PDB file of C-alpha atoms in Angstrom:
ATOM      1  CA  UNK A  30      29.994   4.854 -23.073  1.00 64.00           C
ATOM      2  CA  UNK A  31      28.085   7.731 -21.417  1.00 63.00           C
ATOM      3  CA  UNK A  32      29.945   9.640 -18.768  1.00 68.00           C
ATOM      4  CA  UNK A  33      28.334  10.034 -15.346  1.00 68.00           C
ATOM      5  CA  UNK A  34      28.426  13.679 -14.365  1.00 71.00           C
ATOM      6  CA  UNK A  35      27.723  15.143 -10.963  1.00 72.00           C
ATOM      7  CA  UNK A  36      25.399  18.136 -11.047  1.00 69.00           C
ATOM      8  CA  UNK A  37      24.950  20.823  -8.474  1.00 72.00           C
ATOM      9  CA  UNK A  38      22.279  23.431  -8.161  1.00 70.00           C
ATOM     10  CA  UNK A  39      18.615  23.456  -9.112  1.00 69.00           C
ATOM     11  CA  UNK A  40      17.561  20.370 -11.107  1.00 70.00           C
ATOM     12  CA  UNK A  41      13.809  21.003 -11.486  1.00 71.00           C
ATOM     13  CA  UNK A  42      12.909  17.831  -9.604  1.00 73.00           C
ATOM     14  CA  UNK A  43      10.840  17.732  -6.424  1.00 76.00           C
ATOM     15  CA  UNK A  44       8.496  15.495  -4.499  1.00 79.00           C
ATOM     16  CA  UNK A  45       5.397  17.643  -4.209  1.00 84.00           C
ATOM     17  CA  UNK A  46       2.723  15.279  -2.975  1.00 88.00           C
ATOM     18  CA  UNK A  47       2.380  11.918  -1.284  1.00 90.00           C
ATOM     19  CA  UNK A  48      -0.735   9.776  -1.466  1.00 91.00           C
ATOM     20  CA  UNK A  49      -1.598   6.476   0.169  1.00 91.00           C
ATOM     21  CA  UNK A  50      -4.472   4.041   0.217  1.00 91.00           C
ATOM     22  CA  UNK A  51      -5.286   1.179   2.554  1.00 91.00           C
ATOM     23  CA  UNK A  52      -7.989  -1.411   1.895  1.00 91.00           C
ATOM     24  CA  UNK A  53     -11.276  -0.541   3.606  1.00 91.00           C
ATOM     25  CA  UNK A  54     -11.869  -3.876   5.331  1.00 92.00           C
ATOM     26  CA  UNK A  55     -10.278  -4.314   8.763  1.00 94.00           C
ATOM     27  CA  UNK A  56      -9.738  -7.937   9.854  1.00 94.00           C
ATOM     28  CA  UNK A  57      -9.046  -8.803  13.500  1.00 96.00           C
ATOM     29  CA  UNK A  58      -6.951 -11.676  14.805  1.00 95.00           C
ATOM     30  CA  UNK A  59     -10.163 -13.210  16.127  1.00 95.00           C
ATOM     31  CA  UNK A  60     -11.572 -13.318  12.594  1.00 94.00           C
ATOM     32  CA  UNK A  61      -8.360 -14.869  11.273  1.00 93.00           C
ATOM     33  CA  UNK A  62      -8.496 -17.482  14.034  1.00 94.00           C
ATOM     34  CA  UNK A  63     -11.913 -18.662  12.799  1.00 94.00           C
ATOM     35  CA  UNK A  64     -10.029 -20.478  10.017  1.00 93.00           C
ATOM     36  CA  UNK A  65      -6.624 -20.771  11.698  1.00 91.00           C
ATOM     37  CA  UNK A  66      -5.853 -22.854  14.777  1.00 93.00           C
ATOM     38  CA  UNK A  67      -4.497 -19.965  16.840  1.00 94.00           C
ATOM     39  CA  UNK A  68      -5.531 -17.179  19.217  1.00 95.00           C
ATOM     40  CA  UNK A  69      -5.416 -13.407  19.188  1.00 95.00           C
ATOM     41  CA  UNK A  70      -2.944 -13.472  22.066  1.00 95.00           C
ATOM     42  CA  UNK A  71      -0.578 -15.930  20.318  1.00 95.00           C
ATOM     43  CA  UNK A  72      -0.508 -13.830  17.127  1.00 93.00           C
ATOM     44  CA  UNK A  73      -0.127 -10.540  19.003  1.00 94.00           C
ATOM     45  CA  UNK A  74       2.687 -11.795  21.258  1.00 94.00           C
ATOM     46  CA  UNK A  75       4.740 -12.884  18.241  1.00 93.00           C
ATOM     47  CA  UNK A  76       3.905 -10.152  15.730  1.00 91.00           C
ATOM     48  CA  UNK A  77       2.446  -7.169  17.572  1.00 93.00           C
ATOM     49  CA  UNK A  78      -0.484  -7.317  15.139  1.00 92.00           C
ATOM     50  CA  UNK A  79      -4.100  -7.038  16.320  1.00 95.00           C
ATOM     51  CA  UNK A  80      -5.732  -6.114  12.990  1.00 95.00           C
ATOM     52  CA  UNK A  81      -4.778  -5.996   9.344  1.00 92.00           C
ATOM     53  CA  UNK A  82      -6.288  -4.527   6.205  1.00 91.00           C
ATOM     54  CA  UNK A  83      -7.849  -6.963   3.744  1.00 89.00           C
ATOM     55  CA  UNK A  84      -8.644  -6.201   0.132  1.00 87.00           C
ATOM     56  CA  UNK A  85     -12.364  -6.436  -0.637  1.00 84.00           C
ATOM     57  CA  UNK A  86     -13.977  -7.761  -3.793  1.00 85.00           C
ATOM     58  CA  UNK A  87     -14.278  -4.350  -5.446  1.00 90.00           C
ATOM     59  CA  UNK A  88     -10.671  -3.304  -4.711  1.00 90.00           C
ATOM     60  CA  UNK A  89      -7.587  -4.266  -6.707  1.00 87.00           C
ATOM     61  CA  UNK A  90      -3.923  -3.289  -6.740  1.00 82.00           C
ATOM     62  CA  UNK A  91      -4.763  -1.081  -9.708  1.00 86.00           C
ATOM     63  CA  UNK A  92      -7.727   0.676  -8.069  1.00 91.00           C
ATOM     64  CA  UNK A  93      -5.756   1.239  -4.862  1.00 89.00           C
ATOM     65  CA  UNK A  94      -2.779   2.637  -6.817  1.00 89.00           C
ATOM     66  CA  UNK A  95      -5.098   4.971  -8.739  1.00 91.00           C
ATOM     67  CA  UNK A  96      -6.668   6.215  -5.485  1.00 94.00           C
ATOM     68  CA  UNK A  97      -3.226   6.815  -3.945  1.00 91.00           C
ATOM     69  CA  UNK A  98      -2.078   8.650  -7.089  1.00 90.00           C
ATOM     70  CA  UNK A  99      -5.149  10.890  -7.031  1.00 93.00           C
ATOM     71  CA  UNK A 100      -4.427  11.741  -3.389  1.00 94.00           C
ATOM     72  CA  UNK A 101      -0.769  12.499  -4.177  1.00 91.00           C
ATOM     73  CA  UNK A 102      -1.779  14.827  -7.006  1.00 92.00           C
ATOM     74  CA  UNK A 103      -4.375  16.551  -4.821  1.00 94.00           C
ATOM     75  CA  UNK A 104      -1.814  16.917  -1.990  1.00 94.00           C
ATOM     76  CA  UNK A 105       0.716  18.390  -4.419  1.00 91.00           C
ATOM     77  CA  UNK A 106      -1.708  21.111  -5.447  1.00 93.00           C
ATOM     78  CA  UNK A 107      -0.477  20.912  -9.043  1.00 89.00           C
ATOM     79  CA  UNK A 108      -2.613  20.554 -12.164  1.00 92.00           C
ATOM     80  CA  UNK A 109      -2.325  17.058 -13.666  1.00 90.00           C
ATOM     81  CA  UNK A 110      -1.182  18.376 -17.040  1.00 90.00           C
ATOM     82  CA  UNK A 111       1.850  20.000 -15.389  1.00 87.00           C
ATOM     83  CA  UNK A 112       3.134  16.731 -13.900  1.00 83.00           C
ATOM     84  CA  UNK A 113       6.060  15.171 -15.767  1.00 80.00           C
ATOM     85  CA  UNK A 114       6.337  11.937 -13.786  1.00 78.00           C
ATOM     86  CA  UNK A 115       4.590  10.051 -11.022  1.00 75.00           C
ATOM     87  CA  UNK A 116       6.413   7.348  -9.044  1.00 77.00           C
ATOM     88  CA  UNK A 117       4.407   4.441  -7.652  1.00 75.00           C
ATOM     89  CA  UNK A 118       5.701   2.122  -4.956  1.00 74.00           C
ATOM     90  CA  UNK A 119       3.772  -0.775  -3.429  1.00 70.00           C
ATOM     91  CA  UNK A 120       4.311  -3.955  -1.492  1.00 71.00           C
ATOM     92  CA  UNK A 121       1.114  -5.492  -2.803  1.00 62.00           C
ATOM     93  CA  UNK A 122       0.688  -8.486  -5.068  1.00 65.00           C
ATOM     94  CA  UNK A 123      -1.362  -7.997  -8.229  1.00 64.00           C
ATOM     95  CA  UNK A 124      -3.576 -10.905  -7.167  1.00 62.00           C
ATOM     96  CA  UNK A 125      -5.008 -11.988  -3.828  1.00 58.00           C
ATOM     97  CA  UNK A 126      -2.880 -14.373  -1.803  1.00 56.00           C
ATOM     98  CA  UNK A 127      -2.704 -17.146  -0.845  1.00 55.00           C
ATOM     99  CA  UNK A 128      -3.352 -18.196  -4.400  1.00 50.00           C
ATOM    100  CA  UNK A 129      -6.312 -20.449  -5.037  1.00 48.00           C
ATOM    101  CA  UNK A 130      -5.446 -23.889  -6.410  1.00 46.00           C
TER     102      UNK A 130
END
């Protein structure tokens, strides 16, 4: 069994750039309420939300991740061929929700 060893000192690991992407389309509570029996005020009072981002037809989890990665690399100021690893984190589903029947 491998032994876990604590290291100290320089480890050659650093977070050099952060990139993010949000869908282009902005959807208001009023627009949501066109198909939902609710009001902007009711939603806002309970959630604090007035608008949300909505993925458009030409955007996908993959295209948004790629855009965020490009921004992270640009923000890092490091040539792509010098990067050993890139960590991606998302809270997005791979498909649009709610799922169609």
